[in-house]
Amino acid sequence: MKTGTYAYKHLALSLLLGTAVSAAMADDWYVGVGGGVSSVDKQDLKYVMSLDAATTIGIHNTDIGFKAYGGYRLNREYAFELGYTDLGQTDIQGTWGANTAAITATAKGYSLSGIGAIPVVGNLSLFGRIGVVHWDAEMTCTGTACGTFTTVKNDETDPLIGFGASYSFTPNLAVRMEWEQSRQPRRHDTVGLEFLSAGLLYRF
C-alpha cells in the first residue's frame, strides 16, 4: 500500500513538473535557421588589401550564406540570442604588372545579440538587433603575385546591428526576414559585412 501510494505521488509530481517545464519552454525558448545573400564591401576590400595598385581587378563579393540561432525571450518584446553565421566565400582575381593572383576569403561568425520586437498587426512583428559578433576568417592566395603569402587566418570581434520582420503562422512556428551588418568603426583594417536572410523560427 505504501509502495503504491509513493508511486502515485511520484507519477503525479513528474507530470506536474513536466507540465510546468513545457509551459515555461513554450513561453521562453526558441531556435531558428535561415539562408540568404551575403556581401562584403568592395571599397573596404580594396583599401585593406591595397588592391588599387592592381592594373586589373575582379571582385566577386556576394555569396550564399546561412545561419542558425537559439534564443531566450524575456517577454514578447525582448529576447537574447546566440547565433552562428557562415557568410560563404569572396573571390578576388588581380593583375599586378606581369604577376597575377587569385584570392579566396571565407568568414564564419559567432554572435550574441539583444532583440527588441514591436507587434504591428495580427501576427506580424518588426524587430531590431544590437550585439557583437566574433569572426573567424581565412584567406588563401595562389599565383605569382602572392609571394610568400599563401594562407592567412584572422579573427576579429565587431559590432552587429540588424532589423527585420517576423510572422507567426502558429504559436510555435514563425517565418523571419532580416538584414544584418557588422562593421568596426574608426578602424582601417576591417571590412563591412552584410547578410540578407529569410528562415524559420520554432518556439518550444
Short mmCIF file of C-alpha atoms in Angstrom, two decimals:
data_model
loop_
_atom_site.label_atom_id
_atom_site.label_comp_id
_atom_site.label_asym_id
_atom_site.label_seq_id
_atom_site.Cartn_x
_atom_site.Cartn_y
_atom_site.Cartn_z
CA MET A 1 0.00 0.00 0.00
CA LYS A 2 2.79 2.41 0.92
CA THR A 3 4.66 1.46 -2.25
CA GLY A 4 1.59 2.12 -4.39
CA THR A 5 0.94 5.48 -2.72
CA TYR A 6 4.56 6.51 -3.23
CA ALA A 7 4.40 5.50 -6.89
CA TYR A 8 1.23 7.54 -7.46
CA LYS A 9 2.74 10.58 -5.72
CA HIS A 10 5.93 10.23 -7.75
CA LEU A 11 3.94 9.97 -11.01
CA ALA A 12 1.81 12.98 -10.11
CA LEU A 13 4.88 15.05 -9.25
CA SER A 14 6.59 14.05 -12.50
CA LEU A 15 3.54 15.03 -14.53
CA LEU A 16 3.28 18.34 -12.70
CA LEU A 17 6.96 19.18 -13.23
CA GLY A 18 6.81 18.11 -16.86
CA THR A 19 3.81 20.33 -17.49
CA ALA A 20 5.49 23.29 -15.78
CA VAL A 21 8.72 22.86 -17.76
CA SER A 22 6.83 22.50 -21.02
CA ALA A 23 4.83 25.65 -20.30
CA ALA A 24 7.97 27.59 -19.45
CA MET A 25 9.75 26.44 -22.58
CA ALA A 26 6.73 27.32 -24.71
CA ASP A 27 6.92 30.89 -23.45
CA ASP A 28 10.67 31.42 -23.44
CA TRP A 29 12.94 29.34 -25.71
CA TYR A 30 13.23 29.22 -29.50
CA VAL A 31 15.57 28.08 -32.29
CA GLY A 32 15.81 29.02 -35.92
CA VAL A 33 17.64 28.62 -39.23
CA GLY A 34 17.93 30.87 -42.24
CA GLY A 35 19.71 31.39 -45.53
CA GLY A 36 20.28 34.23 -47.93
CA VAL A 37 22.76 36.51 -49.68
CA SER A 38 25.96 37.73 -48.02
CA SER A 39 28.15 40.56 -49.28
CA VAL A 40 31.47 42.24 -48.50
CA ASP A 41 32.08 45.96 -49.05
CA LYS A 42 34.23 46.31 -52.20
CA GLN A 43 35.80 49.62 -51.21
CA ASP A 44 36.85 48.19 -47.84
CA LEU A 45 38.44 45.23 -49.61
CA LYS A 46 40.38 47.49 -51.95
CA TYR A 47 41.67 49.58 -49.06
CA VAL A 48 42.57 46.77 -46.67
CA MET A 49 44.27 44.64 -49.35
CA SER A 50 45.84 47.54 -51.31
CA LEU A 51 44.03 46.40 -54.45
CA ASP A 52 44.16 49.87 -56.03
CA ALA A 53 47.74 49.06 -57.09
CA ALA A 54 46.47 46.33 -59.43
CA THR A 55 46.35 47.06 -63.16
CA THR A 56 43.22 44.89 -63.46
CA ILE A 57 40.99 43.55 -60.72
CA GLY A 58 37.85 41.45 -60.44
CA ILE A 59 35.93 41.07 -57.19
CA HIS A 60 33.06 38.65 -56.63
CA ASN A 61 31.83 39.97 -53.28
CA THR A 62 28.49 38.16 -52.87
CA ASP A 63 27.69 34.56 -51.99
CA ILE A 64 25.08 32.32 -50.39
CA GLY A 65 25.23 32.23 -46.59
CA PHE A 66 23.31 30.53 -43.81
CA LYS A 67 22.70 30.96 -40.10
CA ALA A 68 21.47 29.00 -37.08
CA TYR A 69 20.47 30.52 -33.76
CA GLY A 70 18.78 29.97 -30.44
CA GLY A 71 17.20 32.49 -28.12
CA TYR A 72 15.51 33.14 -24.83
CA ARG A 73 12.52 35.51 -24.65
CA LEU A 74 12.18 37.67 -21.56
CA ASN A 75 8.70 38.59 -22.84
CA ARG A 76 7.03 39.25 -26.22
CA GLU A 77 9.15 42.36 -26.77
CA TYR A 78 12.67 41.44 -25.62
CA ALA A 79 14.99 38.46 -26.10
CA PHE A 80 18.62 37.39 -26.00
CA GLU A 81 20.01 35.38 -28.90
CA LEU A 82 23.11 33.29 -29.69
CA GLY A 83 23.89 32.63 -33.33
CA TYR A 84 26.27 31.08 -35.83
CA THR A 85 26.64 32.56 -39.33
CA ASP A 86 28.55 31.33 -42.37
CA LEU A 87 28.88 34.09 -44.98
CA GLY A 88 30.33 31.87 -47.69
CA GLN A 89 33.19 33.00 -49.92
CA THR A 90 34.63 36.11 -51.57
CA ASP A 91 36.78 35.74 -54.70
CA ILE A 92 39.32 38.25 -56.00
CA GLN A 93 41.40 38.00 -59.19
CA GLY A 94 44.03 40.63 -59.95
CA THR A 95 46.97 41.51 -62.15
CA TRP A 96 49.95 43.48 -60.88
CA GLY A 97 52.15 44.14 -63.91
CA ALA A 98 53.30 40.72 -65.11
CA ASN A 99 52.12 38.97 -61.93
CA THR A 100 48.68 37.56 -61.22
CA ALA A 101 46.90 36.32 -58.11
CA ALA A 102 43.64 34.64 -57.17
CA ILE A 103 42.49 35.29 -53.60
CA THR A 104 39.71 33.46 -51.76
CA ALA A 105 38.34 34.63 -48.40
CA THR A 106 35.80 32.99 -46.10
CA ALA A 107 34.20 34.20 -42.87
CA LYS A 108 32.24 32.46 -40.10
CA GLY A 109 30.93 34.20 -37.00
CA TYR A 110 29.50 33.58 -33.53
CA SER A 111 27.20 36.28 -32.20
CA LEU A 112 25.45 37.43 -29.04
CA SER A 113 22.58 39.88 -29.51
CA GLY A 114 19.74 41.63 -27.79
CA ILE A 115 16.45 41.63 -29.72
CA GLY A 116 13.67 44.19 -29.39
CA ALA A 117 10.35 43.47 -31.11
CA ILE A 118 7.26 45.60 -31.79
CA PRO A 119 3.92 43.94 -32.68
CA VAL A 120 2.48 45.65 -35.76
CA VAL A 121 -0.79 43.98 -36.67
CA GLY A 122 -2.08 40.48 -36.07
CA ASN A 123 0.81 38.02 -36.07
CA LEU A 124 3.26 40.41 -37.78
CA SER A 125 6.10 41.96 -35.76
CA LEU A 126 9.07 44.19 -36.52
CA PHE A 127 12.32 43.75 -34.61
CA GLY A 128 15.79 45.23 -34.22
CA ARG A 129 19.08 43.66 -33.21
CA ILE A 130 22.18 45.00 -31.49
CA GLY A 131 25.12 42.92 -30.32
CA VAL A 132 28.61 41.68 -31.12
CA VAL A 133 29.96 39.04 -33.49
CA HIS A 134 33.30 37.23 -33.37
CA TRP A 135 34.54 36.40 -36.87
CA ASP A 136 36.92 33.61 -37.86
CA ALA A 137 38.25 34.48 -41.32
CA GLU A 138 40.62 32.66 -43.65
CA MET A 139 42.28 33.96 -46.81
CA THR A 140 44.25 31.96 -49.38
CA CYS A 141 46.27 33.24 -52.34
CA THR A 142 47.55 31.45 -55.43
CA GLY A 143 49.63 33.00 -58.22
CA THR A 144 52.93 34.73 -58.87
CA ALA A 145 51.85 37.95 -57.15
CA CYS A 146 51.29 36.19 -53.81
CA GLY A 147 54.97 35.96 -52.87
CA THR A 148 55.26 34.16 -49.53
CA PHE A 149 51.59 34.78 -48.74
CA THR A 150 49.59 31.56 -49.17
CA THR A 151 47.11 31.24 -46.27
CA VAL A 152 46.28 33.71 -43.52
CA LYS A 153 43.83 33.19 -40.66
CA ASN A 154 42.45 36.05 -38.61
CA ASP A 155 39.74 36.68 -36.05
CA GLU A 156 38.04 39.91 -35.02
CA THR A 157 35.14 40.97 -32.80
CA ASP A 158 32.86 43.58 -34.37
CA PRO A 159 29.59 45.34 -33.50
CA LEU A 160 26.48 43.76 -35.03
CA ILE A 161 23.22 45.50 -35.93
CA GLY A 162 20.14 44.32 -37.78
CA PHE A 163 16.43 44.75 -38.34
CA GLY A 164 13.67 42.66 -39.84
CA ALA A 165 10.16 41.28 -39.62
CA SER A 166 8.62 38.04 -38.39
CA TYR A 167 5.22 36.49 -38.99
CA SER A 168 3.80 33.73 -36.78
CA PHE A 169 1.77 31.06 -38.57
CA THR A 170 1.09 29.28 -35.27
CA PRO A 171 2.09 29.94 -31.63
CA ASN A 172 5.15 27.74 -32.27
CA LEU A 173 6.15 28.43 -35.90
CA ALA A 174 7.16 31.74 -37.50
CA VAL A 175 8.97 32.98 -40.59
CA ARG A 176 11.64 35.65 -40.19
CA MET A 177 13.31 38.01 -42.68
CA GLU A 178 16.30 40.12 -41.62
CA TRP A 179 19.11 42.40 -42.74
CA GLU A 180 22.30 42.38 -40.65
CA GLN A 181 25.55 44.31 -40.81
CA SER A 182 28.83 44.13 -38.90
CA ARG A 183 31.42 46.87 -39.14
CA GLN A 184 34.09 48.14 -36.78
CA PRO A 185 34.01 51.97 -36.71
CA ARG A 186 37.22 54.02 -36.57
CA ARG A 187 39.31 51.04 -37.73
CA HIS A 188 41.02 50.91 -41.13
CA ASP A 189 41.93 47.23 -41.22
CA THR A 190 38.44 45.73 -41.38
CA VAL A 191 35.67 45.28 -43.94
CA GLY A 192 31.92 45.75 -43.73
CA LEU A 193 29.88 42.53 -43.94
CA GLU A 194 26.16 42.33 -44.73
CA PHE A 195 23.70 39.44 -44.72
CA LEU A 196 20.10 39.44 -46.02
CA SER A 197 18.32 36.27 -44.94
CA ALA A 198 14.98 34.51 -44.59
CA GLY A 199 14.18 31.47 -42.49
CA LEU A 200 12.02 29.66 -39.97
CA LEU A 201 11.79 30.06 -36.21
CA TYR A 202 10.38 27.44 -33.82
CA ARG A 203 9.24 28.18 -30.26
CA PHE A 204 9.24 25.27 -27.82
#
